[in-house]
Structures are given as C-alpha cells and as structure tokens.
Amino acid sequence: MANLKSLAKDTAIYGLSSIVGRFLNYLLVPLYTHYMPKASGDYGVSTNVYAYTALILVLLTFGMETTLFRFANDDRQTLEIGRKHSDTVFSTAMAVVGTLTALFLLLVFGGIGPISQALGYADHPEYLQMMAVVVAMDALQAIPFSYLRYQKRAIRFASLKLLFIAINIGLNVFYFVVLGKTSVYYVFFINLLCTGFVTLLFIPDLLKVHWHFDARLMRRMLSYSWPILVLGIAGILNQVADKILFPLVYPDPSQANVELGIYGSCVKIAMIMAMITQAFRYAYEPIVFAKSKDADKTEYYASAMKFFLIFTLLAFLCVVGWMPILQYIIGEEYREGLGVVPIVMAAEIMMGIYFNLSFWYKLIDKTIYGAWFSLAGCLVLFAVNVLFIPKYGYWACAWGGVAGYGTAMVLSYVVGQKKNPIPYPMRSMAYYVALAVMLYIAIDSFPDYGFGIVVNVAFNTLCIVCFASYTVRNDLPLRGLPVIGKYFKK
C-alpha cells in the first residue's frame, strides 16, 4: 500500500503539470475556434502540422526516455570515483538525441522547398521551419525531463511544464485578443518562443551533470531502444495517423482542413484521458523499473492496472456526463463533431491499458514484442482510416483509434500472460467496465423533458456519484487515500 500511495502522490504532482496544463490549454481552443473561422481551415492546418511534429519527436528521442530508466537503474552505482553511473547514462542518451536532432535540422532547412511542396505547404514553408526548431528543442528537453523523473524531482518537472503553459497562454491571448491576429502562423511562432525559453531554463540542471560519453554503453542502449523506437512510432501513429492521412484521402481537398479542424477541436475535449495516462506514465515508469527485483512486484503491477482502469473510467463518465457544459470549450460552429468524443476516449483508455501491459516485455528486455504489437495496431488503424474516411469522414478516424489500440491491447495481454504472467484481477475489472457502460448508456439516453441543462447535468452527476460510491465501497476506502485519508480514520 505504501508503494501505491507513493505512486498516487507522484501521479498527482505530474498530473498537476499535465491535467492542469492541458486544462489551461483548453482555454486556447475557444480562442482559436473564435479567431480562426472554420471556413479558413487554419485550425485544421494546426491539427495536421502538430500531428507531424508528434511523430518526428518520437523519431528524434529514439526511445531514450525509457532506455534511460532501464540503464540508470543498473546495479552499478559508479563507473569511477566521483561520477555517477546515471550521469553517464544521461550523457550518452543526450549524445544520441543531440546527433539525431542536428541531422534533422540540416535535412529540413536544406530541403525545405521539396518538403513543404510534398506536405502541401509550399505557400507557407515558414510553418514547417518554425515547427522543426520547436520539435528539435522538445527532443533535447525530453531527456532532461526524464532525468528529473528518474531523480524523483516531480516539483521541478511540474514547475517547468506549467511555466511553459502559462507563457504560452499569455502570449496567445496577447496576439489573438489584444492584437487581433487571426492566422495560424502566430500559433507556431508563439510555440517557438515558449519552447526556446524553457530550453534555456535547463542550463543549471545540465551544469550539475558529470558529463561522460560511453561508446560501449551507447551500443547497449541502442540495442535496447530501437525496438522501443519502432513501438513508439507505431504508438504515435495510432494517435496522429488519422490527422496526417485525413487531408490525403478525404475526397474533397478544399474541405479537408475544415473537416479536420472540426475533428481536431472536438478531440481536445477527449484528451482528458490522454492527460491521465500521461500523468500515470510519468510516475509509474520509474517505479516499475526500480521495483523489478522485489518479491511482490506482480501483485503491485496488477493493483496498479486495476486502479488505473477505475480512474480512467471515472474520468470517462465525468467528461460524457458534463458534456453539456464542456461543449462550450469549443466554438459553436465546431460542435457538430462532439459525437466522436466518447469514442476517442474509449480508444485512449485502451491505449492506457496497453501501456500498463507493456512492462512485461520491457522488464525482460524483449521490447521487440512491443514493436510487433504496436505495428499490428497501427496497420489496423491505417486500414480503417484509408478505407472509411472517404465515406464516413472523421467518424472513421475515431473508430480507427478504437480498432488500433484494441488490437495492440489484446495481443499484448494474450502473449504477456504466456511469457511473463501477471495476475490481473480480470473479474473485478470487468465489473467496473460493465458498470461504466451501463451508466454511460443511461447518461446518453436520458431525456431532459424540457428542463434543460440543469436537470441533464444533475442526472449525469448522480450517475458519476454511483460509480464513485461503488469504487469507495469495494476497493478504495477513503481512509486509505494519501494526504486526506487521515480525516476518514473513523
């Protein structure tokens, strides 16, 4: 229980930077959807470009975030007097990412003409140039951020993340509201400024590192990381392939960015699930590797999976239940796509479960399994998008995520239980899923009888309370919670 409390505490801190940060970013959605009209397609351009940058970021980091945890937790504490082994691992990871980043920038700026032409931005190559620099700095930041997680410096991690969000929001309000700008150019320009500022703030942390490059260690790290890279590519394609493919396969090119803008804005509401998964991952990943030699590790992994599922299902019900209020996050002309939100959230839950299942092959250094599972899911997603976007538009994007993540999740569970079994409480977890599905059906089918939003939200909130009450009664007594548990001892 102590380890789970520690996990909950760290998840809460990382969640502050992720969930609160994303919530503040939500404030930009109504800003963009108000100042960038749907007909302009600018929000669709933003959605498309950020999809490319997410994919490139995975390529540039080369799986070194997870690899850092794996090798920094090596039994050897020092390589030589005065130099920590973890610092050498960090230095070597930075050397790999720094080299890839430099090559990427040379490629983009040296071939910007053909690249912008191929991606459909021949008239605005500056969009790609700005975002290339942004993604390069993000890649360089990724390793120091991971090192902060390894060192359990959650407060420092959260502070830097929230600072970026605060500056980003401030500049967006200034440019769009005060100066009245309406172009997506300023979205990219502001991101460039904020990312550059946060990168500079890492200098004090980097000066404390005992830098040492180890070529032999690098070969071992690359051997471990390349399957994670493949896994990461497939995983991020599961998240962004729909946004990359949509303009390429949608039958009306003139409307592609308009429709993508609708989908991209509505998906923002569903990203609460991605926030929870990300916060959980930041806290959970270092603990998993540190606990890999403990006798009770499998019971701990099983419990963590169960509580992850419980809280993501609760978040799902909160979002769909309070949709009558949350819909105002996006501009009115974009709300026609809100029906995809529950579908996308279901896909994100599957992705989170798949992440939890992934540790069996990471712990036994068989990351190639993850690559195959993710590739299988990616192929399913690609097929659904290519076959059905021309007919069903962005609805195919939403269901493609469910199909892709569902495939990877099932494969990882089935093979994992044979190779490195973990006693997940499947029956108990199934009860929670069934309860959440029933409550969702009740929320979705409840008529307001003309009383409007108040009655609707009140009924939906009652359904959410029912789920929370079931959780407290069966698995999470309030006295067991960190920090506030002491107030429920009696």
CSV table of C-alpha atoms in Angstrom, one decimal:
chain,number,residue,atom,x,y,z
A,1,MET,CA,0.0,0.0,0.0
A,2,ALA,CA,2.9,2.4,0.7
A,3,ASN,CA,4.2,2.0,-2.8
A,4,LEU,CA,0.7,2.6,-4.2
A,5,LYS,CA,0.4,5.8,-2.1
A,6,SER,CA,3.8,6.9,-3.4
A,7,LEU,CA,2.5,6.3,-6.9
A,8,ALA,CA,-0.7,8.2,-6.2
A,9,LYS,CA,1.3,11.1,-4.8
A,10,ASP,CA,3.7,11.3,-7.8
A,11,THR,CA,0.8,10.9,-10.2
A,12,ALA,CA,-0.9,13.8,-8.6
A,13,ILE,CA,2.1,16.0,-9.0
A,14,TYR,CA,2.7,15.0,-12.6
A,15,GLY,CA,-1.0,15.3,-13.1
A,16,LEU,CA,-0.8,18.9,-12.0
A,17,SER,CA,1.5,19.7,-14.8
A,18,SER,CA,-0.3,17.5,-17.3
A,19,ILE,CA,-4.0,17.9,-16.4
A,20,VAL,CA,-3.9,21.5,-15.2
A,21,GLY,CA,-1.7,22.4,-18.1
A,22,ARG,CA,-3.9,20.8,-20.6
A,23,PHE,CA,-6.9,22.4,-18.9
A,24,LEU,CA,-5.3,25.8,-19.3
A,25,ASN,CA,-4.6,24.9,-22.9
A,26,TYR,CA,-8.3,24.2,-23.3
A,27,LEU,CA,-8.7,27.9,-22.9
A,28,LEU,CA,-6.9,28.3,-26.2
A,29,VAL,CA,-9.4,26.1,-28.0
A,30,PRO,CA,-12.3,28.6,-27.8
A,31,LEU,CA,-9.7,31.3,-28.6
A,32,TYR,CA,-8.6,29.6,-31.7
A,33,THR,CA,-12.0,28.5,-32.8
A,34,HIS,CA,-13.3,32.0,-32.4
A,35,TYR,CA,-10.4,33.9,-34.1
A,36,MET,CA,-9.7,31.3,-36.7
A,37,PRO,CA,-13.1,30.7,-38.5
A,38,LYS,CA,-14.0,27.1,-39.5
A,39,ALA,CA,-14.1,28.1,-43.2
A,40,SER,CA,-10.4,29.2,-43.2
A,41,GLY,CA,-9.2,25.7,-42.4
A,42,ASP,CA,-6.5,27.2,-40.2
A,43,TYR,CA,-7.4,25.1,-37.2
A,44,GLY,CA,-7.1,22.1,-39.5
A,45,VAL,CA,-3.7,23.2,-40.6
A,46,SER,CA,-2.6,23.4,-36.9
A,47,THR,CA,-4.0,19.9,-36.2
A,48,ASN,CA,-2.2,18.5,-39.2
A,49,VAL,CA,1.2,20.1,-38.5
A,50,TYR,CA,1.2,19.1,-34.8
A,51,ALA,CA,0.5,15.6,-35.9
A,52,TYR,CA,3.7,15.6,-38.0
A,53,THR,CA,5.7,17.1,-35.1
A,54,ALA,CA,4.4,14.4,-32.7
A,55,LEU,CA,5.7,11.7,-35.0
A,56,ILE,CA,9.0,13.4,-35.6
A,57,LEU,CA,9.5,13.9,-31.8
A,58,VAL,CA,9.3,10.1,-31.3
A,59,LEU,CA,11.9,9.6,-34.1
A,60,LEU,CA,14.3,12.1,-32.6
A,61,THR,CA,14.1,10.8,-29.0
A,62,PHE,CA,14.7,7.3,-30.3
A,63,GLY,CA,13.2,5.6,-27.2
A,64,MET,CA,15.9,7.1,-25.0
A,65,GLU,CA,13.4,8.2,-22.3
A,66,THR,CA,12.5,4.6,-21.3
A,67,THR,CA,16.1,3.4,-22.0
A,68,LEU,CA,17.4,6.0,-19.6
A,69,PHE,CA,15.3,4.4,-16.8
A,70,ARG,CA,16.3,0.9,-17.7
A,71,PHE,CA,20.1,1.6,-17.7
A,72,ALA,CA,20.2,4.3,-14.9
A,73,ASN,CA,18.8,1.6,-12.6
A,74,ASP,CA,21.7,-0.7,-13.3
A,75,ASP,CA,23.2,-2.4,-10.2
A,76,ARG,CA,26.4,-0.5,-10.7
A,77,GLN,CA,26.3,2.8,-8.8
A,78,THR,CA,29.5,4.4,-10.2
A,79,LEU,CA,31.8,3.9,-13.1
A,80,GLU,CA,34.7,5.7,-11.4
A,81,ILE,CA,35.2,7.9,-8.3
A,82,GLY,CA,33.1,11.0,-8.4
A,83,ARG,CA,31.0,10.1,-11.4
A,84,LYS,CA,27.5,8.5,-11.0
A,85,HIS,CA,26.5,5.8,-13.4
A,86,SER,CA,23.2,7.6,-14.0
A,87,ASP,CA,25.1,10.7,-15.2
A,88,THR,CA,26.9,8.6,-17.8
A,89,VAL,CA,23.6,7.1,-19.0
A,90,PHE,CA,22.2,10.6,-19.2
A,91,SER,CA,25.2,11.9,-21.1
A,92,THR,CA,25.1,9.0,-23.6
A,93,ALA,CA,21.4,9.4,-24.2
A,94,MET,CA,21.8,13.2,-24.8
A,95,ALA,CA,24.6,12.5,-27.3
A,96,VAL,CA,22.3,10.2,-29.3
A,97,VAL,CA,19.4,12.6,-29.3
A,98,GLY,CA,21.6,15.6,-30.0
A,99,THR,CA,23.1,14.0,-33.0
A,100,LEU,CA,19.7,13.0,-34.4
A,101,THR,CA,18.4,16.5,-33.8
A,102,ALA,CA,21.3,18.2,-35.6
A,103,LEU,CA,20.8,15.9,-38.6
A,104,PHE,CA,17.1,16.5,-38.7
A,105,LEU,CA,17.5,20.3,-38.7
A,106,LEU,CA,20.1,20.1,-41.5
A,107,LEU,CA,17.7,18.0,-43.6
A,108,VAL,CA,14.7,20.3,-43.0
A,109,PHE,CA,16.4,23.6,-43.7
A,110,GLY,CA,18.5,22.2,-46.6
A,111,GLY,CA,15.4,20.7,-48.3
A,112,ILE,CA,12.6,23.0,-47.2
A,113,GLY,CA,11.4,23.6,-50.8
A,114,PRO,CA,10.7,20.0,-51.7
A,115,ILE,CA,9.5,19.1,-48.2
A,116,SER,CA,6.9,21.9,-48.0
A,117,GLN,CA,5.7,21.1,-51.5
A,118,ALA,CA,5.2,17.4,-50.6
A,119,LEU,CA,3.3,18.2,-47.4
A,120,GLY,CA,1.1,20.8,-49.1
A,121,TYR,CA,2.6,23.9,-47.5
A,122,ALA,CA,4.5,25.3,-50.5
A,123,ASP,CA,3.0,28.7,-49.8
A,124,HIS,CA,4.0,28.7,-46.1
A,125,PRO,CA,7.3,26.9,-45.7
A,126,GLU,CA,7.9,29.0,-42.6
A,127,TYR,CA,5.3,26.9,-40.8
A,128,LEU,CA,7.5,23.9,-41.2
A,129,GLN,CA,10.7,25.7,-40.4
A,130,MET,CA,9.4,27.1,-37.1
A,131,MET,CA,7.9,23.7,-36.0
A,132,ALA,CA,11.1,21.9,-37.0
A,133,VAL,CA,13.0,24.0,-34.5
A,134,VAL,CA,10.3,23.5,-31.9
A,135,VAL,CA,10.3,19.7,-32.2
A,136,ALA,CA,14.2,19.7,-32.1
A,137,MET,CA,14.2,21.6,-28.8
A,138,ASP,CA,11.4,19.4,-27.5
A,139,ALA,CA,13.5,16.3,-28.3
A,140,LEU,CA,16.5,17.8,-26.5
A,141,GLN,CA,14.3,18.7,-23.5
A,142,ALA,CA,12.9,15.1,-23.3
A,143,ILE,CA,16.0,13.6,-21.8
A,144,PRO,CA,16.4,16.2,-19.0
A,145,PHE,CA,12.7,15.9,-18.2
A,146,SER,CA,13.1,12.1,-18.0
A,147,TYR,CA,16.2,12.5,-15.8
A,148,LEU,CA,14.1,14.7,-13.4
A,149,ARG,CA,11.6,11.9,-13.2
A,150,TYR,CA,14.4,9.4,-12.5
A,151,GLN,CA,15.6,11.6,-9.7
A,152,LYS,CA,12.0,11.9,-8.4
A,153,ARG,CA,12.2,15.7,-8.8
A,154,ALA,CA,8.5,15.9,-9.6
A,155,ILE,CA,8.1,19.6,-8.4
A,156,ARG,CA,10.9,20.8,-10.7
A,157,PHE,CA,9.3,18.8,-13.5
A,158,ALA,CA,5.9,20.2,-12.9
A,159,SER,CA,7.1,23.8,-12.5
A,160,LEU,CA,8.8,23.8,-15.9
A,161,LYS,CA,5.8,22.3,-17.6
A,162,LEU,CA,3.4,24.8,-16.0
A,163,LEU,CA,5.7,27.7,-16.8
A,164,PHE,CA,5.6,26.8,-20.5
A,165,ILE,CA,1.8,26.7,-20.4
A,166,ALA,CA,1.5,30.0,-18.6
A,167,ILE,CA,3.8,31.8,-21.0
A,168,ASN,CA,2.1,30.2,-24.0
A,169,ILE,CA,-1.4,31.2,-22.9
A,170,GLY,CA,-0.3,34.7,-22.1
A,171,LEU,CA,1.3,35.2,-25.5
A,172,ASN,CA,-1.7,33.7,-27.3
A,173,VAL,CA,-4.1,36.0,-25.5
A,174,PHE,CA,-1.9,39.0,-26.3
A,175,TYR,CA,-1.5,38.1,-30.0
A,176,PHE,CA,-5.1,37.0,-30.7
A,177,VAL,CA,-7.2,39.1,-28.4
A,178,VAL,CA,-5.2,42.2,-27.9
A,179,LEU,CA,-3.5,42.4,-31.3
A,180,GLY,CA,-6.4,40.8,-33.1
A,181,LYS,CA,-4.3,38.3,-35.1
A,182,THR,CA,-6.2,35.5,-36.9
A,183,SER,CA,-3.5,33.4,-38.7
A,184,VAL,CA,-2.2,30.0,-37.6
A,185,TYR,CA,1.3,31.5,-38.2
A,186,TYR,CA,1.1,33.0,-34.7
A,187,VAL,CA,0.3,29.7,-33.1
A,188,PHE,CA,3.6,28.3,-34.4
A,189,PHE,CA,5.5,31.4,-33.6
A,190,ILE,CA,4.4,31.6,-30.0
A,191,ASN,CA,5.2,27.9,-29.5
A,192,LEU,CA,8.7,28.6,-30.8
A,193,LEU,CA,9.3,31.4,-28.3
A,194,CYS,CA,8.0,29.4,-25.3
A,195,THR,CA,9.9,26.2,-26.1
A,196,GLY,CA,13.1,28.2,-26.6
A,197,PHE,CA,12.7,29.9,-23.2
A,198,VAL,CA,12.1,26.6,-21.3
A,199,THR,CA,15.1,25.0,-23.0
A,200,LEU,CA,17.3,27.8,-21.6
A,201,LEU,CA,16.0,27.1,-18.1
A,202,PHE,CA,17.6,23.6,-18.2
A,203,ILE,CA,21.1,25.0,-18.3
A,204,PRO,CA,21.5,25.0,-14.5
A,205,ASP,CA,20.5,21.3,-14.4
A,206,LEU,CA,22.9,20.4,-17.2
A,207,LEU,CA,25.8,22.1,-15.5
A,208,LYS,CA,25.4,19.8,-12.5
A,209,VAL,CA,25.8,16.7,-14.6
A,210,HIS,CA,29.2,14.9,-14.7
A,211,TRP,CA,29.3,14.5,-18.5
A,212,HIS,CA,30.9,11.3,-19.8
A,213,PHE,CA,30.2,9.5,-23.1
A,214,ASP,CA,30.5,5.8,-23.1
A,215,ALA,CA,30.6,4.2,-26.6
A,216,ARG,CA,30.1,0.6,-25.3
A,217,LEU,CA,27.2,1.7,-23.1
A,218,MET,CA,25.7,3.5,-26.1
A,219,ARG,CA,25.7,0.3,-28.2
A,220,ARG,CA,23.8,-1.5,-25.4
A,221,MET,CA,21.4,1.4,-25.1
A,222,LEU,CA,20.7,1.5,-28.8
A,223,SER,CA,20.2,-2.3,-28.9
A,224,TYR,CA,17.6,-1.8,-26.2
A,225,SER,CA,16.0,1.3,-27.6
A,226,TRP,CA,15.5,0.6,-31.3
A,227,PRO,CA,12.5,-1.8,-30.6
A,228,ILE,CA,11.1,0.9,-28.3
A,229,LEU,CA,11.5,3.3,-31.2
A,230,VAL,CA,9.5,1.1,-33.5
A,231,LEU,CA,7.0,0.7,-30.7
A,232,GLY,CA,6.9,4.4,-30.3
A,233,ILE,CA,6.5,5.1,-34.0
A,234,ALA,CA,3.6,2.7,-34.2
A,235,GLY,CA,2.1,4.1,-31.0
A,236,ILE,CA,2.3,7.7,-32.1
A,237,LEU,CA,0.9,6.8,-35.5
A,238,ASN,CA,-2.1,5.3,-33.7
A,239,GLN,CA,-2.6,8.8,-32.2
A,240,VAL,CA,-1.8,11.0,-35.1
A,241,ALA,CA,-2.1,8.9,-38.3
A,242,ASP,CA,-5.7,9.9,-38.8
A,243,LYS,CA,-4.8,13.6,-38.7
A,244,ILE,CA,-2.0,13.0,-41.2
A,245,LEU,CA,-4.0,10.8,-43.5
A,246,PHE,CA,-7.2,12.8,-43.4
A,247,PRO,CA,-6.1,15.6,-45.9
A,248,LEU,CA,-4.6,12.9,-48.2
A,249,VAL,CA,-7.6,10.6,-48.5
A,250,TYR,CA,-10.6,12.9,-47.9
A,251,PRO,CA,-12.5,13.2,-51.3
A,252,ASP,CA,-12.8,17.0,-51.2
A,253,PRO,CA,-9.4,18.6,-50.8
A,254,SER,CA,-10.9,22.1,-50.4
A,255,GLN,CA,-12.9,20.9,-47.3
A,256,ALA,CA,-10.3,18.6,-45.8
A,257,ASN,CA,-8.8,21.1,-43.4
A,258,VAL,CA,-12.2,22.4,-42.5
A,259,GLU,CA,-13.4,18.9,-41.5
A,260,LEU,CA,-10.1,18.1,-39.8
A,261,GLY,CA,-10.5,21.3,-37.8
A,262,ILE,CA,-13.9,20.1,-36.5
A,263,TYR,CA,-12.4,16.8,-35.6
A,264,GLY,CA,-9.3,18.3,-34.1
A,265,SER,CA,-11.2,20.7,-31.9
A,266,CYS,CA,-13.6,18.1,-30.6
A,267,VAL,CA,-10.8,15.6,-29.8
A,268,LYS,CA,-9.4,18.3,-27.4
A,269,ILE,CA,-12.3,17.5,-25.1
A,270,ALA,CA,-11.5,13.8,-25.2
A,271,MET,CA,-7.8,14.4,-24.3
A,272,ILE,CA,-8.6,14.4,-20.6
A,273,MET,CA,-7.9,10.7,-20.9
A,274,ALA,CA,-4.5,11.3,-22.5
A,275,MET,CA,-3.7,13.6,-19.6
A,276,ILE,CA,-4.4,11.0,-17.0
A,277,THR,CA,-2.5,8.3,-18.9
A,278,GLN,CA,0.5,10.6,-19.3
A,279,ALA,CA,0.5,11.6,-15.6
A,280,PHE,CA,0.3,8.0,-14.6
A,281,ARG,CA,3.1,7.1,-17.0
A,282,TYR,CA,5.4,9.8,-15.7
A,283,ALA,CA,5.0,8.5,-12.1
A,284,TYR,CA,4.7,4.8,-12.9
A,285,GLU,CA,7.5,4.1,-15.3
A,286,PRO,CA,10.5,4.9,-13.0
A,287,ILE,CA,8.8,2.9,-10.2
A,288,VAL,CA,8.3,-0.2,-12.4
A,289,PHE,CA,12.0,-0.5,-13.2
A,290,ALA,CA,13.1,0.3,-9.6
A,291,LYS,CA,10.7,-2.4,-8.2
A,292,SER,CA,11.6,-5.1,-10.8
A,293,LYS,CA,13.6,-7.1,-8.3
A,294,ASP,CA,11.0,-7.0,-5.4
A,295,ALA,CA,9.2,-10.2,-4.5
A,296,ASP,CA,5.7,-8.5,-4.6
A,297,LYS,CA,6.2,-6.9,-8.0
A,298,THR,CA,3.5,-8.8,-9.8
A,299,GLU,CA,0.9,-8.0,-7.2
A,300,TYR,CA,1.9,-4.4,-7.4
A,301,TYR,CA,1.6,-4.3,-11.2
A,302,ALA,CA,-1.8,-6.0,-11.0
A,303,SER,CA,-3.1,-3.5,-8.4
A,304,ALA,CA,-1.8,-0.5,-10.4
A,305,MET,CA,-3.6,-1.7,-13.5
A,306,LYS,CA,-6.9,-2.0,-11.7
A,307,PHE,CA,-6.7,1.4,-10.2
A,308,PHE,CA,-5.7,2.9,-13.5
A,309,LEU,CA,-8.7,1.4,-15.1
A,310,ILE,CA,-11.0,2.6,-12.3
A,311,PHE,CA,-9.9,6.2,-12.5
A,312,THR,CA,-9.9,6.4,-16.3
A,313,LEU,CA,-13.5,5.0,-16.3
A,314,LEU,CA,-14.5,7.6,-13.8
A,315,ALA,CA,-12.9,10.3,-15.9
A,316,PHE,CA,-14.8,9.0,-19.0
A,317,LEU,CA,-18.1,9.3,-17.1
A,318,CYS,CA,-17.2,12.8,-15.9
A,319,VAL,CA,-16.5,14.0,-19.4
A,320,VAL,CA,-19.6,12.5,-21.1
A,321,GLY,CA,-21.7,13.4,-18.1
A,322,TRP,CA,-20.7,17.1,-18.1
A,323,MET,CA,-20.6,17.4,-21.9
A,324,PRO,CA,-23.5,19.9,-21.8
A,325,ILE,CA,-21.0,22.2,-20.1
A,326,LEU,CA,-17.7,21.1,-21.6
A,327,GLN,CA,-19.1,21.7,-25.1
A,328,TYR,CA,-18.7,25.4,-24.6
A,329,ILE,CA,-14.9,24.9,-24.7
A,330,ILE,CA,-15.0,24.9,-28.5
A,331,GLY,CA,-16.7,27.5,-30.8
A,332,GLU,CA,-20.3,26.8,-31.8
A,333,GLU,CA,-19.6,26.2,-35.5
A,334,TYR,CA,-17.2,23.3,-34.5
A,335,ARG,CA,-19.6,21.5,-32.1
A,336,GLU,CA,-21.1,19.3,-34.8
A,337,GLY,CA,-18.3,16.8,-34.2
A,338,LEU,CA,-18.9,16.3,-30.4
A,339,GLY,CA,-20.3,12.8,-31.0
A,340,VAL,CA,-16.7,11.4,-31.5
A,341,VAL,CA,-15.6,12.4,-28.0
A,342,PRO,CA,-16.8,9.2,-26.2
A,343,ILE,CA,-15.3,7.0,-29.0
A,344,VAL,CA,-11.9,8.8,-28.8
A,345,MET,CA,-11.9,8.5,-25.0
A,346,ALA,CA,-12.6,4.8,-25.2
A,347,ALA,CA,-9.6,4.4,-27.5
A,348,GLU,CA,-7.4,6.4,-25.0
A,349,ILE,CA,-8.4,4.0,-22.2
A,350,MET,CA,-7.3,1.1,-24.4
A,351,MET,CA,-4.1,2.9,-25.1
A,352,GLY,CA,-3.5,3.3,-21.3
A,353,ILE,CA,-4.2,-0.3,-20.6
A,354,TYR,CA,-1.8,-1.2,-23.4
A,355,PHE,CA,0.9,1.0,-21.8
A,356,ASN,CA,0.3,-0.9,-18.5
A,357,LEU,CA,0.6,-4.2,-20.2
A,358,SER,CA,3.8,-3.2,-21.9
A,359,PHE,CA,6.1,-3.6,-18.9
A,360,TRP,CA,6.3,-7.4,-19.1
A,361,TYR,CA,8.5,-7.2,-22.2
A,362,LYS,CA,10.4,-4.1,-21.1
A,363,LEU,CA,11.4,-5.8,-17.9
A,364,ILE,CA,12.8,-8.9,-19.6
A,365,ASP,CA,14.5,-6.8,-22.4
A,366,LYS,CA,12.2,-8.2,-25.1
A,367,THR,CA,11.0,-4.9,-26.4
A,368,ILE,CA,10.7,-6.3,-29.9
A,369,TYR,CA,7.3,-7.7,-28.8
A,370,GLY,CA,6.0,-4.2,-28.2
A,371,ALA,CA,7.2,-3.2,-31.7
A,372,TRP,CA,5.2,-6.1,-33.2
A,373,PHE,CA,2.0,-5.4,-31.2
A,374,SER,CA,2.1,-1.7,-32.0
A,375,LEU,CA,2.8,-2.3,-35.6
A,376,ALA,CA,-0.2,-4.6,-35.8
A,377,GLY,CA,-2.4,-2.0,-34.2
A,378,CYS,CA,-1.1,0.7,-36.5
A,379,LEU,CA,-1.8,-1.4,-39.6
A,380,VAL,CA,-5.4,-1.9,-38.4
A,381,LEU,CA,-5.8,1.8,-37.8
A,382,PHE,CA,-4.3,2.7,-41.2
A,383,ALA,CA,-6.7,0.3,-42.9
A,384,VAL,CA,-9.8,1.7,-41.1
A,385,ASN,CA,-8.8,5.3,-42.0
A,386,VAL,CA,-7.9,4.7,-45.6
A,387,LEU,CA,-11.0,2.6,-46.3
A,388,PHE,CA,-13.6,4.6,-44.4
A,389,ILE,CA,-12.5,8.3,-44.3
A,390,PRO,CA,-13.7,8.8,-47.9
A,391,LYS,CA,-17.2,7.7,-46.9
A,392,TYR,CA,-17.5,8.5,-43.1
A,393,GLY,CA,-15.1,11.4,-42.7
A,394,TYR,CA,-13.7,12.0,-39.2
A,395,TRP,CA,-16.0,9.3,-37.7
A,396,ALA,CA,-13.7,6.8,-39.3
A,397,CYS,CA,-10.8,8.5,-37.5
A,398,ALA,CA,-12.4,7.9,-34.1
A,399,TRP,CA,-13.3,4.3,-34.7
A,400,GLY,CA,-9.9,3.6,-36.2
A,401,GLY,CA,-8.3,4.5,-32.9
A,402,VAL,CA,-10.5,2.0,-31.1
A,403,ALA,CA,-9.6,-0.7,-33.6
A,404,GLY,CA,-5.9,0.0,-33.5
A,405,TYR,CA,-5.5,0.3,-29.7
A,406,GLY,CA,-7.8,-2.6,-29.2
A,407,THR,CA,-5.7,-4.8,-31.4
A,408,ALA,CA,-2.4,-3.9,-29.6
A,409,MET,CA,-4.0,-4.2,-26.2
A,410,VAL,CA,-5.4,-7.7,-26.8
A,411,LEU,CA,-2.2,-9.0,-28.4
A,412,SER,CA,0.0,-7.7,-25.5
A,413,TYR,CA,-2.3,-9.3,-22.9
A,414,VAL,CA,-2.5,-12.7,-24.6
A,415,VAL,CA,1.2,-13.0,-25.3
A,416,GLY,CA,2.2,-11.4,-22.0
A,417,GLN,CA,0.2,-13.9,-19.9
A,418,LYS,CA,2.2,-16.7,-21.6
A,419,LYS,CA,5.7,-15.1,-21.5
A,420,ASN,CA,5.6,-13.2,-18.2
A,421,PRO,CA,2.2,-13.7,-16.5
A,422,ILE,CA,0.8,-11.1,-14.1
A,423,PRO,CA,-2.4,-12.0,-12.0
A,424,TYR,CA,-4.6,-9.1,-13.1
A,425,PRO,CA,-8.0,-9.1,-11.3
A,426,MET,CA,-9.9,-9.6,-14.5
A,427,ARG,CA,-13.3,-10.3,-12.9
A,428,SER,CA,-13.2,-7.3,-10.7
A,429,MET,CA,-12.1,-5.1,-13.6
A,430,ALA,CA,-14.8,-6.5,-15.8
A,431,TYR,CA,-17.4,-5.4,-13.2
A,432,TYR,CA,-16.1,-1.8,-13.4
A,433,VAL,CA,-16.3,-1.8,-17.2
A,434,ALA,CA,-19.8,-3.2,-17.2
A,435,LEU,CA,-20.9,-0.6,-14.6
A,436,ALA,CA,-19.4,2.2,-16.6
A,437,VAL,CA,-21.0,1.1,-19.8
A,438,MET,CA,-24.4,0.9,-18.2
A,439,LEU,CA,-24.1,4.3,-16.6
A,440,TYR,CA,-22.9,5.7,-20.0
A,441,ILE,CA,-26.0,4.3,-21.7
A,442,ALA,CA,-28.2,5.9,-19.0
A,443,ILE,CA,-26.4,9.3,-19.5
A,444,ASP,CA,-26.6,9.1,-23.3
A,445,SER,CA,-30.3,8.2,-23.4
A,446,PHE,CA,-31.6,10.4,-20.6
A,447,PRO,CA,-34.2,12.9,-21.9
A,448,ASP,CA,-34.2,16.4,-20.3
A,449,TYR,CA,-38.1,16.7,-20.6
A,450,GLY,CA,-37.7,20.3,-21.5
A,451,PHE,CA,-36.0,21.3,-18.2
A,452,GLY,CA,-32.7,22.0,-20.0
A,453,ILE,CA,-29.1,21.7,-19.0
A,454,VAL,CA,-29.6,21.8,-15.2
A,455,VAL,CA,-31.7,18.6,-14.9
A,456,ASN,CA,-29.5,16.8,-17.5
A,457,VAL,CA,-26.3,17.6,-15.7
A,458,ALA,CA,-27.8,16.7,-12.3
A,459,PHE,CA,-28.9,13.3,-13.5
A,460,ASN,CA,-25.5,12.7,-15.1
A,461,THR,CA,-23.7,13.7,-11.9
A,462,LEU,CA,-25.8,11.2,-10.0
A,463,CYS,CA,-24.6,8.5,-12.3
A,464,ILE,CA,-21.0,9.6,-11.7
A,465,VAL,CA,-21.5,9.5,-8.0
A,466,CYS,CA,-22.9,6.0,-8.3
A,467,PHE,CA,-19.7,4.8,-9.9
A,468,ALA,CA,-17.5,6.6,-7.3
A,469,SER,CA,-19.6,5.1,-4.5
A,470,TYR,CA,-19.1,1.6,-5.9
A,471,THR,CA,-15.4,2.2,-6.0
A,472,VAL,CA,-15.2,3.5,-2.4
A,473,ARG,CA,-17.3,0.6,-1.2
A,474,ASN,CA,-15.3,-2.1,-2.9
A,475,ASP,CA,-11.7,-1.0,-3.5
A,476,LEU,CA,-10.8,2.4,-2.3
A,477,PRO,CA,-11.9,3.3,1.2
A,478,LEU,CA,-11.4,6.9,1.8
A,479,ARG,CA,-9.2,6.3,4.9
A,480,GLY,CA,-6.6,4.6,2.6
A,481,LEU,CA,-6.1,7.7,0.4
A,482,PRO,CA,-2.9,9.7,0.7
A,483,VAL,CA,-3.0,13.1,2.5
A,484,ILE,CA,-6.7,13.2,3.0
A,485,GLY,CA,-7.1,9.7,4.4
A,486,LYS,CA,-6.3,10.8,7.9
A,487,TYR,CA,-9.6,12.6,8.1
A,488,PHE,CA,-11.6,9.4,7.5
A,489,LYS,CA,-9.9,7.1,10.0
A,490,LYS,CA,-13.0,6.8,12.0
